[in-house]
Short mmCIF file of C-alpha atoms and ligand atoms in Angstrom, two decimals:
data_model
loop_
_atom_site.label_atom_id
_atom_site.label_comp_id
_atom_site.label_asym_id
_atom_site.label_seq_id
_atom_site.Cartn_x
_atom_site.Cartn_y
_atom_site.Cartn_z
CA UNK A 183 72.53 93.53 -142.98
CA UNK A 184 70.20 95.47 -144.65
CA UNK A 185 70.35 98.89 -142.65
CA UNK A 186 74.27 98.39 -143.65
CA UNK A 187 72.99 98.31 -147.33
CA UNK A 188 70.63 100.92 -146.74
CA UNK A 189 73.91 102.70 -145.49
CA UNK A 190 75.66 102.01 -148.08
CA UNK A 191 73.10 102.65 -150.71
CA UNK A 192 72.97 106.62 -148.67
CA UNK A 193 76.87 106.62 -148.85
CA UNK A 194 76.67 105.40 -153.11
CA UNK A 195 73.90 108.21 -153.60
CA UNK A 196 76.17 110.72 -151.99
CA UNK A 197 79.51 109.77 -153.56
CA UNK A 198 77.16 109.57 -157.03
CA UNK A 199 76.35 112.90 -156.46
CA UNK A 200 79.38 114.07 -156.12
CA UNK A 201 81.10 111.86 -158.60
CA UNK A 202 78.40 113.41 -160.82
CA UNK A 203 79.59 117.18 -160.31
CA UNK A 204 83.45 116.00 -160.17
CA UNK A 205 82.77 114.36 -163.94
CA UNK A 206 83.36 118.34 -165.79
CA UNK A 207 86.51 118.79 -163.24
CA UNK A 208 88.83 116.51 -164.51
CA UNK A 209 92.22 117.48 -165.35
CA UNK A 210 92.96 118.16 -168.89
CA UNK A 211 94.52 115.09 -170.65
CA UNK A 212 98.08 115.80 -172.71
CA UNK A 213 97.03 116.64 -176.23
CA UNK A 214 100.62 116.69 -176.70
CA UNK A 215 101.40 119.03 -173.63
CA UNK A 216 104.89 118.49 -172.43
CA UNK A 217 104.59 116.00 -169.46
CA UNK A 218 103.60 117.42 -165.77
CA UNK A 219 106.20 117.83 -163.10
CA UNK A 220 106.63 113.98 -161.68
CA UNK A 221 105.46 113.60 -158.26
CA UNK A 222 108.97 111.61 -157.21
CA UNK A 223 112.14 110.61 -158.92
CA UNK A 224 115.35 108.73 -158.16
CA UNK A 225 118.76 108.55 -160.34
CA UNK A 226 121.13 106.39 -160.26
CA UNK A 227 124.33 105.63 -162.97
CA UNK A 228 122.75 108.11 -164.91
CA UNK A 229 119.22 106.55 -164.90
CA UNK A 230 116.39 108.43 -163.78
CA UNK A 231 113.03 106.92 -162.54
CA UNK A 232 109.99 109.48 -161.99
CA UNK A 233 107.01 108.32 -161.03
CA UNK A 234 103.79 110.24 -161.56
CA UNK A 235 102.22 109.23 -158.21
CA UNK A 236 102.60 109.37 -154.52
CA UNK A 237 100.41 106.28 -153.26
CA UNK A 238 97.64 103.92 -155.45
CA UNK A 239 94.61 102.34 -154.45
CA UNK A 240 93.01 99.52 -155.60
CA UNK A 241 92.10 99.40 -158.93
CA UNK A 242 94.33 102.87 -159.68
CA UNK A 243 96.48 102.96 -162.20
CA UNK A 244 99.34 105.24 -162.14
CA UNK A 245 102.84 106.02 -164.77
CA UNK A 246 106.52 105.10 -164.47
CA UNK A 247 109.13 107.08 -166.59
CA UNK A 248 112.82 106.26 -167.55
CA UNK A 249 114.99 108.28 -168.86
CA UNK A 250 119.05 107.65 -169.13
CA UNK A 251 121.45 106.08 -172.36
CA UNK A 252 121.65 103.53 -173.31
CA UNK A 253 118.30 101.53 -172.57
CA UNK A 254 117.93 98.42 -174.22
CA UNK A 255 115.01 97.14 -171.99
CA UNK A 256 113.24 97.82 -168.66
CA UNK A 257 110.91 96.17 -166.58
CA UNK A 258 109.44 96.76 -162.85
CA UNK A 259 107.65 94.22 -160.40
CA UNK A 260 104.98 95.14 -158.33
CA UNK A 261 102.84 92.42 -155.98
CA UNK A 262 104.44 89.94 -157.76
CA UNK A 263 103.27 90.89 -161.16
CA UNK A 264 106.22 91.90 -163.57
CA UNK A 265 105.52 94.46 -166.10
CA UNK A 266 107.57 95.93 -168.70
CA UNK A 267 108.10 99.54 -170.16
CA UNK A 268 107.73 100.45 -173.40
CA UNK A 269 109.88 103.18 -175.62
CA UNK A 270 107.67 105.80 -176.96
CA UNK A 271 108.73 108.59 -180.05
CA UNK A 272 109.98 110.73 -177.81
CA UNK A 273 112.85 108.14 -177.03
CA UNK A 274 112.05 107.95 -173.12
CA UNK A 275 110.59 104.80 -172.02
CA UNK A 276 107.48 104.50 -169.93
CA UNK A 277 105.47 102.04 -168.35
CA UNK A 278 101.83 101.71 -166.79
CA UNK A 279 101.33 100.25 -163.15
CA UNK A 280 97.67 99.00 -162.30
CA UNK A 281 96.63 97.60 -158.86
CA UNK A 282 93.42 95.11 -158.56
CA UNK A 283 90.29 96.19 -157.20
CA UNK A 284 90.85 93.41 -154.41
CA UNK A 285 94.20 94.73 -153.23
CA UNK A 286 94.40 95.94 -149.38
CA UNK A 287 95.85 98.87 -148.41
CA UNK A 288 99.54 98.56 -147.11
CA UNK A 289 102.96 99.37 -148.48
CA UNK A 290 104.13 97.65 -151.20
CA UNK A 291 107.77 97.56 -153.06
CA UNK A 292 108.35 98.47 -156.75
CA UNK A 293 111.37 97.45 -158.28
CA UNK A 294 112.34 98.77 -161.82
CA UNK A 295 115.48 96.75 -163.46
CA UNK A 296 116.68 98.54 -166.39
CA UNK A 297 118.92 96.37 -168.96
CA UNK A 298 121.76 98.82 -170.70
CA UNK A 299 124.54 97.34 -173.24
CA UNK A 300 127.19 96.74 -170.65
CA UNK A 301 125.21 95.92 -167.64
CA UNK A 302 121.66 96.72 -164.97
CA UNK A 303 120.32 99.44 -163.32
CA UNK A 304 117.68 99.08 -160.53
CA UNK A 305 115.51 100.84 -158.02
CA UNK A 306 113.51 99.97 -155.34
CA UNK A 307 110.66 101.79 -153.39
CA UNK A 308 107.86 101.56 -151.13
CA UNK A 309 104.32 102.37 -152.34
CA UNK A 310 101.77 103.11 -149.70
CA UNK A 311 98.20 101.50 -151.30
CA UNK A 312 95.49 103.69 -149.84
CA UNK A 313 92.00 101.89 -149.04
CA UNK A 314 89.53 103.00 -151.86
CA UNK A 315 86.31 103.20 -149.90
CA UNK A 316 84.18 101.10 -152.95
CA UNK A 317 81.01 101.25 -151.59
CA UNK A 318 77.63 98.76 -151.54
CA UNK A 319 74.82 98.38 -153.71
CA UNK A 320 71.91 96.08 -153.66
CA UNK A 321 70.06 95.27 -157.22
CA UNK A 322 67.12 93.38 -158.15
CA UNK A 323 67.56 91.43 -161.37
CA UNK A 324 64.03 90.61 -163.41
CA UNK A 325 62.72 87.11 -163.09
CA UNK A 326 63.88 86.77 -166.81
CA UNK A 327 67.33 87.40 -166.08
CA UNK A 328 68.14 86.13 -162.60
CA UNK A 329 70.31 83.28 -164.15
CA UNK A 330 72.73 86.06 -164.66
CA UNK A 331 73.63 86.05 -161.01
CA UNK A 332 75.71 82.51 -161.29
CA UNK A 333 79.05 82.57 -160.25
CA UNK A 334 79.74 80.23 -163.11
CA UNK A 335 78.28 82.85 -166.11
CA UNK A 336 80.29 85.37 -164.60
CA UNK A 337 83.54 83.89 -164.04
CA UNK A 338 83.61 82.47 -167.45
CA UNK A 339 83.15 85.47 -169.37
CA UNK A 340 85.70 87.55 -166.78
CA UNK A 341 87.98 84.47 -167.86
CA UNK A 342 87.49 85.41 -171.65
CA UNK A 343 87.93 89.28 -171.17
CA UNK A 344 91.23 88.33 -169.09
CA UNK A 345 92.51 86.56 -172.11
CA UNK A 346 91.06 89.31 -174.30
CA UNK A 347 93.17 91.91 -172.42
CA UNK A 348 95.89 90.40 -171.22
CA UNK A 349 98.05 91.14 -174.86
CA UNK A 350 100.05 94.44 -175.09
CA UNK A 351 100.53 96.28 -178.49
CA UNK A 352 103.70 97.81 -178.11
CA UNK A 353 103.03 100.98 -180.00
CA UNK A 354 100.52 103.37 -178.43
CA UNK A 355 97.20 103.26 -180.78
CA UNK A 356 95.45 106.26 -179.34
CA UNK A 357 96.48 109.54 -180.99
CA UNK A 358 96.59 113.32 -179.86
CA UNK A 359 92.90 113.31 -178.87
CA UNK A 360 93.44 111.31 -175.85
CA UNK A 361 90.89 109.63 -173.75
CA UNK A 362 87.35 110.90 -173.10
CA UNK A 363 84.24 110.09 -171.76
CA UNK A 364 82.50 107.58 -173.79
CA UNK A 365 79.05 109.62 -173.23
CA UNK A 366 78.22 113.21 -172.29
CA UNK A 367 75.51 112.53 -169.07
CA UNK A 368 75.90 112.18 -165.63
CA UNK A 369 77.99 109.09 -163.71
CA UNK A 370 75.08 107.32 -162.24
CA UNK A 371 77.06 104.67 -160.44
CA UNK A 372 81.16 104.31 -159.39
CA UNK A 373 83.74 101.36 -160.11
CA UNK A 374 84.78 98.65 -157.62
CA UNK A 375 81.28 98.97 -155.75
CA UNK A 376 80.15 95.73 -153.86
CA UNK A 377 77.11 94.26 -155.18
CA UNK A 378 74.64 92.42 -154.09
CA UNK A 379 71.87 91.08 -156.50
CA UNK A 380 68.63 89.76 -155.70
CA UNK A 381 69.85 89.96 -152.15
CA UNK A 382 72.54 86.76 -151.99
CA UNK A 383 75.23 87.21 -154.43
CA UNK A 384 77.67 89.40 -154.33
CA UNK A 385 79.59 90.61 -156.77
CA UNK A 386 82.18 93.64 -158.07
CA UNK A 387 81.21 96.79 -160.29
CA UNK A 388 84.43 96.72 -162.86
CA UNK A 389 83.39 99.88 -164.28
CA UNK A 390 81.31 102.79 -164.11
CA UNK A 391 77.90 103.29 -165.20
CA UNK A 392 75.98 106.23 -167.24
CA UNK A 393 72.97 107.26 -167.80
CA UNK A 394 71.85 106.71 -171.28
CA UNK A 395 68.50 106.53 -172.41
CA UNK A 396 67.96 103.38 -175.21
CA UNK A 397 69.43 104.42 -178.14
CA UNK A 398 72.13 107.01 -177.14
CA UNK A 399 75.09 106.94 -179.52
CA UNK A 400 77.91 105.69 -177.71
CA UNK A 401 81.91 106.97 -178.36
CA UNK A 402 85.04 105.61 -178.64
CA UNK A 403 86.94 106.77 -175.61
CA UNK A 404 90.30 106.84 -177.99
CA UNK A 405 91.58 105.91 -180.98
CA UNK A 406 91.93 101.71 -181.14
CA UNK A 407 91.31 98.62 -182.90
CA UNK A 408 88.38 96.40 -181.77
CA UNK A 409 89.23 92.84 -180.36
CA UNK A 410 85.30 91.82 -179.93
CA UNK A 411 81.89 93.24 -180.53
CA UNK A 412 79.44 90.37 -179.79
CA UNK A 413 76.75 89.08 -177.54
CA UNK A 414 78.35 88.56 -173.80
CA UNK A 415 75.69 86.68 -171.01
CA UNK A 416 76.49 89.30 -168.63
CA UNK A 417 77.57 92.95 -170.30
CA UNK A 418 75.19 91.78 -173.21
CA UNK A 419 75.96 93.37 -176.61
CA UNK A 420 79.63 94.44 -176.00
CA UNK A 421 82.36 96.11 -177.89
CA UNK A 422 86.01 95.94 -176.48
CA UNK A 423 89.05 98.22 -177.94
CA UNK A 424 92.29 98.02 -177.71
CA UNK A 425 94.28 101.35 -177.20
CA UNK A 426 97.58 99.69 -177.05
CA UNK A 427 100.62 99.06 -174.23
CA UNK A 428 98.23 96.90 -171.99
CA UNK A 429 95.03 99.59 -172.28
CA UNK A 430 91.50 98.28 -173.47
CA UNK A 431 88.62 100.12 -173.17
CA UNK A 432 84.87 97.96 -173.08
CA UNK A 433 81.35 99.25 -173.53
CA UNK A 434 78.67 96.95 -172.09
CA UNK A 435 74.59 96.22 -172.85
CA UNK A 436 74.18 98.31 -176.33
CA UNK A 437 71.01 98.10 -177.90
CA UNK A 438 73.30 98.06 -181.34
CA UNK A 439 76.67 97.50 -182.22
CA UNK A 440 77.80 99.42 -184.75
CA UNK A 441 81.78 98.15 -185.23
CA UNK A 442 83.17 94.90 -185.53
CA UNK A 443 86.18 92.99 -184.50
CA UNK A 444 89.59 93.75 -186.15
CA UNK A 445 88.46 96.91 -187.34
CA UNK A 446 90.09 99.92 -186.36
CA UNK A 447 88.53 103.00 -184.85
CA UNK A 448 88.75 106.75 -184.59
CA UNK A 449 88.81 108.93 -180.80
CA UNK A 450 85.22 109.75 -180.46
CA UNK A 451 83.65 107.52 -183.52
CA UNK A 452 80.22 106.25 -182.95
CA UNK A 453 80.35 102.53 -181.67
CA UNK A 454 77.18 101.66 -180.91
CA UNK A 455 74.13 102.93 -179.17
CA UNK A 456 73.03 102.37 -175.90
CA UNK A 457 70.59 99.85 -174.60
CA UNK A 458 69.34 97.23 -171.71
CA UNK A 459 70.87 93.26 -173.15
CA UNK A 460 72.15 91.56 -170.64
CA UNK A 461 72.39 91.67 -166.73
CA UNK A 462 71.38 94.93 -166.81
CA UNK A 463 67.75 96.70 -164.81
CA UNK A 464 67.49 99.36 -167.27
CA UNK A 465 69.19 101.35 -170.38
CA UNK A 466 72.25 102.63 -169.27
CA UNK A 467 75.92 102.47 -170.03
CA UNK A 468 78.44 100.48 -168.47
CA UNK A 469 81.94 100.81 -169.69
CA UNK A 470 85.19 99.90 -168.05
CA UNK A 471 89.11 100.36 -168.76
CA UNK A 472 91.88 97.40 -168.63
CA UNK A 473 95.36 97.99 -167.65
CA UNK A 474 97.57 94.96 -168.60
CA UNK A 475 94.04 92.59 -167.64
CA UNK A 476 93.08 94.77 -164.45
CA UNK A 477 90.57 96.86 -164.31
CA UNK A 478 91.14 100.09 -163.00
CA UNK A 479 89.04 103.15 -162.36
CA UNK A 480 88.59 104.55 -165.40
CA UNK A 481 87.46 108.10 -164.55
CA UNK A 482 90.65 108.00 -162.51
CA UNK A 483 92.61 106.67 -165.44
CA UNK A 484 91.23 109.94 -167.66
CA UNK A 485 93.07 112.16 -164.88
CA UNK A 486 96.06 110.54 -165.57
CA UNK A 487 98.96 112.08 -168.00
CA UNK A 488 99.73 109.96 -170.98
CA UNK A 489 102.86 109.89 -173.31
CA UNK A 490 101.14 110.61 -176.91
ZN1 ZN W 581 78.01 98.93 -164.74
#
């Protein structure tokens, strides 16, 4: 067991590495550019579906587009979890997709129904799931803070941030500017990693972490309104914003918080800075992304093409 964390800890140190020199080669997000060529489509009765992805993997995220007269509504169903798509300015209507962390690989079947006046439209298709390789990580928490390895602490407050996230605004609140990093400074440790702490418990990385001395001023990632900034037993002082059509963005273990909930915020504003409260080893900055209550990997998610 513990050369296969060793291992793993060599495999995370490698992938951090190069997760650290990927961070300044993601793509460009759409500021408004007119939307990339779509990876697949399908029409039918004068409906087209494209879809802006070939396969997923746990905890990816990935976007649906309709476009066709006549509309009225549109959903699609994807292991057994319905979601719906929403009509944008541009009078095309799209829709988000999000797998869980804990899916396995496979091929899976998306349906899209789409309601017109008069009568349905639907499509079917197989999605391969790739595995995501999430690797292994082994943590000591300080004496103070080893209470913060209970399942029950944990599961509680991922029970309140499911409820917290599980709402979609059916406008888009970002704007133009997009999504960016929250921080400028290296990726010091990748989403969905197994982890073990105080070497029994194991437990899941839903985000990513950066490194952020005490006191670094922390961003918005988009333009949003806050649903909570508070004191959390695990991600400690925690903001959580809502970016609207299923897509929250949370910031974990700040030293201050600087917004509070119901208040709306600019792309980029200052939310808090950066500290250690919490189950946290050290000042650094977690912060994770929510599709319709999953979380995803949210450096993949800022490769992804949104509808502004
Ligand atoms: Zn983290």
């Amino acid at each position: 067991m513990r050369s296969l964390i060793r291992f793993g800890l060599l495999v995370g140190l490698c992938l951090l590495v190069g997760a650290a020199s990927a961070q300044s080669e993601l793509p460009p997000l759409f500021q408004g550019a007119p939307p990339p060529v779509s990876t697949s489509s399908m029409t039918s009765d004068g409906i087209r579906l494209d879809l802006y992805f070939a396969s997923l993997r746990p905890g990816g995220s990935g976007l649906l587009r309709l476009r066709g007269a006549g509309i009225v509504l549109a959903s699609y169903v994807l292991r057994d979890e319905a979601g719906r798509f929403f009509r944008l300015d541009d009078g095309e209507w799209h829709a988000l997709v999000a797998l869980g962390m804990n899916e396995r690989p496979g091929t899976y079947e998306l349906t899209v129904t789409v309601q017109r006046v008069e009568d349905a439209v639907s499509f079917a298709r197989d999605v391969p799931v790739e595995g995501a390789g999430f690797i292994l990580q082994e943590f000591d928490l300080p004496a103070d803070r080893a209470y913060l390895a209970s399942v029950e602490v944990e599961n509680d407050e991922l029970e309140m941030l499911a409820a917290l996230t599980a709402g979609a605004s059916a406008e888009p609140l970002w704007d133009a500017s997009g999504f960016e990093l929250p921080l400028d400074a290296p990726l010091t440790s990748p989403f969905g990693s197994f982890r073990v702490l105080n070497g029994a418990r194991q437990t899941r990385h839903t985000g990513w972490d950066q490194r952020a001395p005490r006191g670094s001023p922390v961003r918005a990632m988009a333009a949003g309104a806050v649903v909570f900034a508070g004191r959390l037993e695990i991600r400690g002082n925690y903001a959580l914003i809502d970016h609207g059509l299923g897509i929250y963005s949370g910031y974990a273990h700040f030293a201050d918080l600087l917004v509070a909930a119901g208040q709306t915020v600019a792309a980029g504003q200052i939310i808090g800075s950066s500290g250690n409260t919490g189950r946290s080893s050290g000042p650094h900055l977690h912060w994770e992304i929510a599709v319709d209550g999953k979380w995803v990997d949210g450096v993949a998610f800022l490769g992804l093409w949104l509808p502004a």
